[in-house]
PDB file of C-alpha atoms in Angstrom:
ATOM      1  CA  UNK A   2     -20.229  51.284  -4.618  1.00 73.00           C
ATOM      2  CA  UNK A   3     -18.926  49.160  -6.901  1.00 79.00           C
ATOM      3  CA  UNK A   4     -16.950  46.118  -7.481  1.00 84.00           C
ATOM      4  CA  UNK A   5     -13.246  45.283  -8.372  1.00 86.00           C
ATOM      5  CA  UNK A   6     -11.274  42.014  -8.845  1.00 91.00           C
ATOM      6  CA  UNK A   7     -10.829  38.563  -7.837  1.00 95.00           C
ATOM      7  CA  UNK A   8      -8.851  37.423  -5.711  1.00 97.00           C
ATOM      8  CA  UNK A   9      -7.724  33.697  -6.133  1.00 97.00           C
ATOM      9  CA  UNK A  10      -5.635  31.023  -4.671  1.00 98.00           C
ATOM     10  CA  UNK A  11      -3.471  29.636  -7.586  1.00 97.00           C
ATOM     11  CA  UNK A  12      -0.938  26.673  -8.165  1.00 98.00           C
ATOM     12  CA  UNK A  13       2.199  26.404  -9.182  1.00 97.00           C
ATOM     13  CA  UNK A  14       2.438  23.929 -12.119  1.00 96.00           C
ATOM     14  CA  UNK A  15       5.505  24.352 -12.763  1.00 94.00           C
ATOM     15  CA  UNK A  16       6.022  21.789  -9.791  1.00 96.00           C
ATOM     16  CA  UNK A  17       5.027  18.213 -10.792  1.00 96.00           C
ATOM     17  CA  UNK A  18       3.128  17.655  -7.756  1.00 96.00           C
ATOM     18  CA  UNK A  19       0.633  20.306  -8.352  1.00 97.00           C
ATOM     19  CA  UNK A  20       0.305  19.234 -11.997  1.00 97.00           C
ATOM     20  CA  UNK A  21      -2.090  16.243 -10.401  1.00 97.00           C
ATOM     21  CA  UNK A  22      -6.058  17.660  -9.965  1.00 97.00           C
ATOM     22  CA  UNK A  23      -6.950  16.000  -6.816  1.00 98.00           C
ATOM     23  CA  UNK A  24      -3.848  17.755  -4.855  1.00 98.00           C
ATOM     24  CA  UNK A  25      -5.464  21.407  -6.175  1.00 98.00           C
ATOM     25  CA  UNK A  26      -8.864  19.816  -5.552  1.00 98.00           C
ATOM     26  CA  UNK A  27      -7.981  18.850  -1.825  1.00 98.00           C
ATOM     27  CA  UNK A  28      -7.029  22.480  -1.186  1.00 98.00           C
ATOM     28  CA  UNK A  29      -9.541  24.018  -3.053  1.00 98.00           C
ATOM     29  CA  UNK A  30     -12.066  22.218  -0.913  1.00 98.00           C
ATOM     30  CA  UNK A  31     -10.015  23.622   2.569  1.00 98.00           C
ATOM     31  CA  UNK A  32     -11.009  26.951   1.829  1.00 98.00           C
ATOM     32  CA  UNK A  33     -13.947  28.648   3.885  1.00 98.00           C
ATOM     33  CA  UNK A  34     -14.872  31.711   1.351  1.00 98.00           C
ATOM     34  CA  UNK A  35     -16.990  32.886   3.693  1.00 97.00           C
ATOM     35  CA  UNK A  36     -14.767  33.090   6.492  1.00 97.00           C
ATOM     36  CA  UNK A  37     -12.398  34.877   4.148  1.00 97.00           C
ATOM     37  CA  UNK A  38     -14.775  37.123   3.133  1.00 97.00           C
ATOM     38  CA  UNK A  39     -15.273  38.493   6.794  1.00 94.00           C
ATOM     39  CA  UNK A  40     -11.444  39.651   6.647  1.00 89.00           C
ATOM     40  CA  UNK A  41     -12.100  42.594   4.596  1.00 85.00           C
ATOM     41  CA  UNK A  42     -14.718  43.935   1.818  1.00 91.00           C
ATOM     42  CA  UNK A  43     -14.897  41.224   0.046  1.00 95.00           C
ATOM     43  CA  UNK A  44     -17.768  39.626  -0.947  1.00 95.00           C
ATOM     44  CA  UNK A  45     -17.458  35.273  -1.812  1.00 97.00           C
ATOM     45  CA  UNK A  46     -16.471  34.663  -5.938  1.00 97.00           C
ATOM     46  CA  UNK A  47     -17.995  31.896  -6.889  1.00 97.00           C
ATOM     47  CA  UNK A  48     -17.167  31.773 -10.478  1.00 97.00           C
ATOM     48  CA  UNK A  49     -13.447  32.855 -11.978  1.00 96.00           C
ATOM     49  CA  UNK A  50     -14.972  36.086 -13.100  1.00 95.00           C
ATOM     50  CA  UNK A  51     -16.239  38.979 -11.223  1.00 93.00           C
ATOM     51  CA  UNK A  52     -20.229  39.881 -11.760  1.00 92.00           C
ATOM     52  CA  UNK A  53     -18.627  43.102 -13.711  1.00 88.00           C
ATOM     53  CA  UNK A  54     -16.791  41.160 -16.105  1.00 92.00           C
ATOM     54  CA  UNK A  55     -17.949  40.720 -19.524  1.00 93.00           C
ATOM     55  CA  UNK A  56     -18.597  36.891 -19.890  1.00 94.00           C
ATOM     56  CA  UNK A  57     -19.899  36.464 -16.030  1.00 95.00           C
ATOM     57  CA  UNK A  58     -22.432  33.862 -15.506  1.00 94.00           C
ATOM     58  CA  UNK A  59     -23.553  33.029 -12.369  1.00 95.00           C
ATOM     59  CA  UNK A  60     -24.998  29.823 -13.351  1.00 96.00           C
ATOM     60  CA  UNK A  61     -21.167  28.681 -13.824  1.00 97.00           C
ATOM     61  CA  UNK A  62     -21.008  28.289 -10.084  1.00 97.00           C
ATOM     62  CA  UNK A  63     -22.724  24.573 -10.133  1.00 97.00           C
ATOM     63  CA  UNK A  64     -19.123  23.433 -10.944  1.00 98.00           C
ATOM     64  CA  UNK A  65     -17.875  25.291  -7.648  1.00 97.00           C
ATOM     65  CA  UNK A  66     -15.959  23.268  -5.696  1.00 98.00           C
ATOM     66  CA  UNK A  67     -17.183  23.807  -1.989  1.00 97.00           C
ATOM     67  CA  UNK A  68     -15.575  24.092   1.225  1.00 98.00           C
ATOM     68  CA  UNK A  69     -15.587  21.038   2.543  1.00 98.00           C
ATOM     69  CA  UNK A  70     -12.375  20.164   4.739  1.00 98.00           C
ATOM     70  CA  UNK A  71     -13.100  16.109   5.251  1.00 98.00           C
ATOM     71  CA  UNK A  72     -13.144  15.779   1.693  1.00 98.00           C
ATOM     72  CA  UNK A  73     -10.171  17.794   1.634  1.00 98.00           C
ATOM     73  CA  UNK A  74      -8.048  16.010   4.434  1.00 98.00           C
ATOM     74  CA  UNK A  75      -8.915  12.449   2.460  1.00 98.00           C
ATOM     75  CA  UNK A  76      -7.901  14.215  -1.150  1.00 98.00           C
ATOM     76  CA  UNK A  77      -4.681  15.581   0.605  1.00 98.00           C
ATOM     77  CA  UNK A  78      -4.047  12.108   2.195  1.00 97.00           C
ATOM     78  CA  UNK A  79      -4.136  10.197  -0.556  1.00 97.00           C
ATOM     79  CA  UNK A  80      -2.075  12.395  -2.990  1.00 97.00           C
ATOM     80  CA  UNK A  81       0.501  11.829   0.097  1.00 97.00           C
ATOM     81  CA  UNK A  82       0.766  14.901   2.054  1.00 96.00           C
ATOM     82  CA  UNK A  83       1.454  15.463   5.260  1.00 95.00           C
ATOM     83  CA  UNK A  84       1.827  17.553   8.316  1.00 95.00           C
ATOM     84  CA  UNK A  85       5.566  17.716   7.219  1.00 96.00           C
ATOM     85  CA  UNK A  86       5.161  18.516   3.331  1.00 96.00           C
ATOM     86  CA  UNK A  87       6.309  22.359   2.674  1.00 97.00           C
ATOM     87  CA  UNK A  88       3.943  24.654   1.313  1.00 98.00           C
ATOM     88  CA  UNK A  89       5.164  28.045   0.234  1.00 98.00           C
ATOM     89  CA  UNK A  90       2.544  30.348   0.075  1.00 98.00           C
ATOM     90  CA  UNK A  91       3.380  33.846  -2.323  1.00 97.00           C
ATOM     91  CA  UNK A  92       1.496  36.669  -1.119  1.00 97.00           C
ATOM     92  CA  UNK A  93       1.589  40.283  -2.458  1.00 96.00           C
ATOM     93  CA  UNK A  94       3.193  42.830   0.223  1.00 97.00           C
ATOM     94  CA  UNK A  95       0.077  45.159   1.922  1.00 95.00           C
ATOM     95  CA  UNK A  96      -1.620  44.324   5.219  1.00 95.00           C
ATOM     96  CA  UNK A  97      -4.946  43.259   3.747  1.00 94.00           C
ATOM     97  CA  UNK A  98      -3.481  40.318   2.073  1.00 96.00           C
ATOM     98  CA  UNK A  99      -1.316  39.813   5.746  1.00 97.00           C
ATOM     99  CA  UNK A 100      -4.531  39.320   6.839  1.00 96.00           C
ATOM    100  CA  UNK A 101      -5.638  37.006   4.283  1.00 97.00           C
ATOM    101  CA  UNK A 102      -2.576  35.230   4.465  1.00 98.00           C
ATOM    102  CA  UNK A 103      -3.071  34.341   7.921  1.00 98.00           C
ATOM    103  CA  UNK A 104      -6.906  32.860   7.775  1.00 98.00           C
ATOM    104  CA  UNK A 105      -5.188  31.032   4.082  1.00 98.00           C
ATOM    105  CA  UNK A 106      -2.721  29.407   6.320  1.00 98.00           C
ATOM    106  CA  UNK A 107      -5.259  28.073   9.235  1.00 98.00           C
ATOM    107  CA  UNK A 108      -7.341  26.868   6.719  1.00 98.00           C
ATOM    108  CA  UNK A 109      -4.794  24.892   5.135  1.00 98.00           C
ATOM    109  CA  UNK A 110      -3.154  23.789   8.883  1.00 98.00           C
ATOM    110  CA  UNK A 111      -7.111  22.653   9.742  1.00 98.00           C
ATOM    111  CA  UNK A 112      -6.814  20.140   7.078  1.00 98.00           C
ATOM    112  CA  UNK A 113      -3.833  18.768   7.405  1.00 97.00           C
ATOM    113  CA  UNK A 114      -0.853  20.828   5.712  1.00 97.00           C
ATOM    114  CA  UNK A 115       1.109  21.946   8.917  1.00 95.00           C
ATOM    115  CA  UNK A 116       4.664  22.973   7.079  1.00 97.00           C
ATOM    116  CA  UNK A 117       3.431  26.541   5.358  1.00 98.00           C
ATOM    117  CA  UNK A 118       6.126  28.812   4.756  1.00 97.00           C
ATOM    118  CA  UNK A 119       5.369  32.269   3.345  1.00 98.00           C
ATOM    119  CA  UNK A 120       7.126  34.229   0.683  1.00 97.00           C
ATOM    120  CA  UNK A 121       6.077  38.158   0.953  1.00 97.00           C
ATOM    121  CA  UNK A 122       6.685  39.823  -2.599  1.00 96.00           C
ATOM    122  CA  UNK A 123       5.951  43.389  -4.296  1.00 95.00           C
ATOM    123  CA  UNK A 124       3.288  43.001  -6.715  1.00 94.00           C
ATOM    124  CA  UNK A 125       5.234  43.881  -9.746  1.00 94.00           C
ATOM    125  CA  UNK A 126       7.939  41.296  -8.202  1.00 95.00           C
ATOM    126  CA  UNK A 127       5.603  39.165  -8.275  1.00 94.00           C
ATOM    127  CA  UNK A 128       4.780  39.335 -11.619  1.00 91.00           C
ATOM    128  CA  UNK A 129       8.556  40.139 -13.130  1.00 90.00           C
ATOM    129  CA  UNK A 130      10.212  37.448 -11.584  1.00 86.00           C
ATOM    130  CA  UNK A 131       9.933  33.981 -11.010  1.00 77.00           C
ATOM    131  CA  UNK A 132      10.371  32.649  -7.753  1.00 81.00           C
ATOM    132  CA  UNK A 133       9.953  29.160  -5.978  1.00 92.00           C
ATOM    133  CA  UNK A 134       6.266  28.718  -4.343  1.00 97.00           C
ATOM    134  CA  UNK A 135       3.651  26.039  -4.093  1.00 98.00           C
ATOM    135  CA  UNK A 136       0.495  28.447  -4.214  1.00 98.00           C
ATOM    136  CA  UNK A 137      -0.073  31.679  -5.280  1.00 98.00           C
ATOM    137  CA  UNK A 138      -2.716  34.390  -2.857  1.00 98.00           C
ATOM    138  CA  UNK A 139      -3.178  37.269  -5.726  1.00 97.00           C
ATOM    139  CA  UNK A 140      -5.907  38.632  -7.645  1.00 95.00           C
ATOM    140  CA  UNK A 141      -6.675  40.382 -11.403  1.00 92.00           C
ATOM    141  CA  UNK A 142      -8.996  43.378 -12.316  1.00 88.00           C
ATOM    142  CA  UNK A 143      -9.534  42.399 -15.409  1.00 87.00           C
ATOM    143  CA  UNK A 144     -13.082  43.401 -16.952  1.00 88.00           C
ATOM    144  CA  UNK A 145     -13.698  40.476 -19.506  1.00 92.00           C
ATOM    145  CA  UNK A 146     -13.120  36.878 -20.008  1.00 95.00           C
ATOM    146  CA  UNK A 147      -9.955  37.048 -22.084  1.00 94.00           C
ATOM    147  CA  UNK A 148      -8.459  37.279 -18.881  1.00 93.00           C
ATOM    148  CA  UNK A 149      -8.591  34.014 -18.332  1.00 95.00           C
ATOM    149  CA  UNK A 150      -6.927  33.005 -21.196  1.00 93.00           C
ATOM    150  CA  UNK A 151      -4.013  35.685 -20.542  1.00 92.00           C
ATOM    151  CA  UNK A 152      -3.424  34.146 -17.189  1.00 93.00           C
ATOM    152  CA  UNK A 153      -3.618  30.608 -18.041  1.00 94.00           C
ATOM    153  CA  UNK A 154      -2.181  30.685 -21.886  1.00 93.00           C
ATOM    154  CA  UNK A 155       0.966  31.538 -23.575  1.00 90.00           C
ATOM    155  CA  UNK A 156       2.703  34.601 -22.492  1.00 88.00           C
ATOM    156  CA  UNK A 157       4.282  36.066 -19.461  1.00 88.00           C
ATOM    157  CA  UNK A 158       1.419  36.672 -17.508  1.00 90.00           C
ATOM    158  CA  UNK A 159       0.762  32.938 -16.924  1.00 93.00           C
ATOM    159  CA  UNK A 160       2.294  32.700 -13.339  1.00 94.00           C
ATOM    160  CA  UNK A 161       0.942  29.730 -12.328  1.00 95.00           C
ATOM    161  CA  UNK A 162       3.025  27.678 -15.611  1.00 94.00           C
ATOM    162  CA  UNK A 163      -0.462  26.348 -16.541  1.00 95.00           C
ATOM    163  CA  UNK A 164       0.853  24.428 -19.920  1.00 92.00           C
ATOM    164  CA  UNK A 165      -3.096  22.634 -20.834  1.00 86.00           C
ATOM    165  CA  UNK A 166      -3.834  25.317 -23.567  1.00 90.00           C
ATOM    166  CA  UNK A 167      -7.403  24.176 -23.213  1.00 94.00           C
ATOM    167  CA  UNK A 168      -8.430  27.514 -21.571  1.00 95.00           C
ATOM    168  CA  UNK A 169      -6.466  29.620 -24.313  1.00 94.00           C
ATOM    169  CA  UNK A 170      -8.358  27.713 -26.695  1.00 94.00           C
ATOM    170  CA  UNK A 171     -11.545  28.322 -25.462  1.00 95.00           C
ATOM    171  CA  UNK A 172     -11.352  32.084 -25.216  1.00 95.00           C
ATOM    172  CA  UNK A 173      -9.921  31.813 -28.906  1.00 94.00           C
ATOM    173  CA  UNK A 174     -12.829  30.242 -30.171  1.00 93.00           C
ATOM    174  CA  UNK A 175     -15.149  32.668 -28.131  1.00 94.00           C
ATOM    175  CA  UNK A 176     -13.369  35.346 -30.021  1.00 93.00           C
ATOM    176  CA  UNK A 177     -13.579  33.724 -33.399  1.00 92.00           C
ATOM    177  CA  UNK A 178     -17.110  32.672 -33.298  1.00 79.00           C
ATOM    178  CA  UNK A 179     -20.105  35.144 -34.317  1.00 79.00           C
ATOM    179  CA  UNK A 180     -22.944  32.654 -33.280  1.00 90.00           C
ATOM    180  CA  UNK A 181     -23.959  34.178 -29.809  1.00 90.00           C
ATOM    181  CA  UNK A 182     -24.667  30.474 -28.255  1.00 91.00           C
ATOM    182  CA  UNK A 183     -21.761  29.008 -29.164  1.00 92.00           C
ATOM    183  CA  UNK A 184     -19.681  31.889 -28.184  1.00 94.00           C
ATOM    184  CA  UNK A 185     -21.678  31.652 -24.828  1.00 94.00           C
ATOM    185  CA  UNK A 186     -20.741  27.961 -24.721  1.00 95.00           C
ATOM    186  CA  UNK A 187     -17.097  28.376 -25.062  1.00 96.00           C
ATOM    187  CA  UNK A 188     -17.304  31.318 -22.264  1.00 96.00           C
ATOM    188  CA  UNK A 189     -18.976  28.910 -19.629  1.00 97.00           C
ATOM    189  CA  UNK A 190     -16.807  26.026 -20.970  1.00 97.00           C
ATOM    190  CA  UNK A 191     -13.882  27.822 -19.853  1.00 97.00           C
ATOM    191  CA  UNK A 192     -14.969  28.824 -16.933  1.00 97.00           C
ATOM    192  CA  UNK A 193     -15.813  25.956 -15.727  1.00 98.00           C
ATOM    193  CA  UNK A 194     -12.846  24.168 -16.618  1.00 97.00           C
ATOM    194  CA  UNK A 195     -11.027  26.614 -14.233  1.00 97.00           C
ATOM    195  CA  UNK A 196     -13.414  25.118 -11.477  1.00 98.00           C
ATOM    196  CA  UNK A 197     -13.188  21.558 -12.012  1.00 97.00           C
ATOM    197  CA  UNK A 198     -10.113  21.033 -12.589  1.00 97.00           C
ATOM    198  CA  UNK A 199      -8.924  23.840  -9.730  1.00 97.00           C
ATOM    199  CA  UNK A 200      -6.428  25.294 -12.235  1.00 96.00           C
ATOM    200  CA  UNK A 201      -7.063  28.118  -9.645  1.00 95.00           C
ATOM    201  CA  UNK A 202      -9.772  28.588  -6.816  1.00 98.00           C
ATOM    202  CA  UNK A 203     -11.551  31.913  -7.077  1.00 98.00           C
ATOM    203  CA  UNK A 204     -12.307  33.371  -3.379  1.00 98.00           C
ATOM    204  CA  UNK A 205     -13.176  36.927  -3.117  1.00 98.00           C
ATOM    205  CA  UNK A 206     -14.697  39.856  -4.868  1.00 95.00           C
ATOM    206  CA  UNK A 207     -13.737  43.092  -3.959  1.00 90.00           C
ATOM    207  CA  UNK A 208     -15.922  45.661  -2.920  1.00 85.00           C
ATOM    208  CA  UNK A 209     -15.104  49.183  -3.523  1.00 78.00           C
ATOM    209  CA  UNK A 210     -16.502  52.525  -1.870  1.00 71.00           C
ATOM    210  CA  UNK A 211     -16.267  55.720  -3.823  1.00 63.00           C
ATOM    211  CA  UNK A 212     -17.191  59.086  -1.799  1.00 67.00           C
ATOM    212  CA  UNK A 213     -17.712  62.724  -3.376  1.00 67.00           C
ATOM    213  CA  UNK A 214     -18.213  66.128  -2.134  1.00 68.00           C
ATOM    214  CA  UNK A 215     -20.935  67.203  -4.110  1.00 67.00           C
ATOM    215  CA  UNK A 216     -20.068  70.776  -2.863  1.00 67.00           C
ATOM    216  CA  UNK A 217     -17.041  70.270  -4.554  1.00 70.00           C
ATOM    217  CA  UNK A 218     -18.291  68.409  -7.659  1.00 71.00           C
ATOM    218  CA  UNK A 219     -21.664  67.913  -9.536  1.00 71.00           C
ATOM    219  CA  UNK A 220     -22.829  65.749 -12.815  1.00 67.00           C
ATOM    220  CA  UNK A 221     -21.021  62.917 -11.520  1.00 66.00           C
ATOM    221  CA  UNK A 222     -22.645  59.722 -12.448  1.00 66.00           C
ATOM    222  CA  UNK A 223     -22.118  55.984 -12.162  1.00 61.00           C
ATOM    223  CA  UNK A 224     -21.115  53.901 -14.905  1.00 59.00           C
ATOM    224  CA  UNK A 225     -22.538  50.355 -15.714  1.00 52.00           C
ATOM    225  CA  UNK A 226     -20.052  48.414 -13.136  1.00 48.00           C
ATOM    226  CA  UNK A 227     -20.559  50.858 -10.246  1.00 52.00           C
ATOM    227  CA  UNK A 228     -17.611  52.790 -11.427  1.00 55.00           C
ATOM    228  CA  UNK A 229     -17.812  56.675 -10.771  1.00 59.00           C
ATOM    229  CA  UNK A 230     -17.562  58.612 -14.399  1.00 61.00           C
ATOM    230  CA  UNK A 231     -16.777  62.508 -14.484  1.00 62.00           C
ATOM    231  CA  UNK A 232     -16.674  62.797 -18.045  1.00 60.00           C
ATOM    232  CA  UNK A 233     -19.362  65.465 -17.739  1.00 64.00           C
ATOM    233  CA  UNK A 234     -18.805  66.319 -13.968  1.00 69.00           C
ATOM    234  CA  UNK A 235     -17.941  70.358 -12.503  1.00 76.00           C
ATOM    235  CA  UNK A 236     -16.236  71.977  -9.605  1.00 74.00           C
ATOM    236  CA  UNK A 237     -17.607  74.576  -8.214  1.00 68.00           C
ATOM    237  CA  UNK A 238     -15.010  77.829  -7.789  1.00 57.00           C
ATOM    238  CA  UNK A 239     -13.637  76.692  -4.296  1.00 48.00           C
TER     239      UNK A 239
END
């Protein structure tokens, strides 16, 4: 077993509205992880980066923000939504995210936000072209924390239009720095950020289920993330 990437719930700042933190914050709060989690094999992602990510800290998720739908409806309320403000949800084309999709949108009907219109893309539409939507249902693989600085800094991979620079900077001086706390500071830093200011809201982990024939194969082994290494694996002569 072993474990792949996050999936998140993202905003698009290229729209003004979403540029205001209590109006990600109020649907950040709507979502029910653990309900989510039950749609698939997923397991809940409490911080932006998967456990098998270099820069992972678990401690990062104190600056979670939790499910909690009053505090969501009264966020939503007061940043002037209503049952008949469109969302446009973008959600890669496969049935698992269908699926996803669905419980996203109850969620987000539960608390308020009754108008949801979803926009079904490929995955390499998705990240090719840009297209109008409110939030974003995708995920990354990514193995280390300059992910988050790809995604939410300069560059084309930045789908969300996140303009701050404050995470970009972060991961820059994690790079640049030798001294192992500070570097750890600037990880967590970043990280959090992400979570308090719900530039996106992490949701699920992946979990992944690799199955060999060891009649077929032997000296297969398991890497450090779970991953399945044949470097110095045989097959037999069938």
């Amino acid at each position: 077993e072993a474990l792949g990437g996050v999936t998140y719930l993202g905003f698009n700042m290229q729209k003004p509205r979403w540029r205001n933190p209590d109006l990600r914050r109020g649907v950040a709060l709507a979502m029910d992880k653990a309900q989510l989690a039950a749609e698939g094999p997923f397991l809940v992602a409490r911080t932006p980066l998967s456990p098998a990510a270099s820069g992972y800290s678990p401690s990062v998720a104190d600056s979670e923000l939790p499910f909690d739908p009053e505090r969501a409806r009264a966020l939503l309320s007061e940043t002037g939504q209503t049952r008949q403000t469109e969302v446009i949800l973008l959600v890669p084309e496969s049935s698992t995210y269908a699926r996803l999709a669905d419980a996203v949108e109850e969620q987000l009907r539960a608390v308020g936000l009754g108008n949801i219109r979803r926009s079904v893309l490929t995955r390499e539409q998705i990240l090719t072209e840009r297209r109008d939507f409110d939030l974003l249902l995708f995920d990354y693989a990514w193995s280390d924390f300059t992910a988050l600085g790809i995604f939410l800094g300069p560059g084309p991979r930045n789908l969300l239009g996140y303009s701050g620079g404050e995470v970009s900077d972060l991961v820059r001086v994690a790079l640049e720095d030798v001294a192992p706390e500070r570097r750890e500071d600037a990880i967590q830093a970043m990280q959090r950020l992400v979570l308090e200011e719900a530039l996106w809201q992490p949701l699920l982990i992946r979990k992944l289920t690799f199955a060999v024939n060891q009649a077929c194969v032997t000296g297969g082994g398991q890497g450090a993330f779970g991953e399945l290494d044949f470097s110095h694996a045989v097959t037999s002569g069938g």
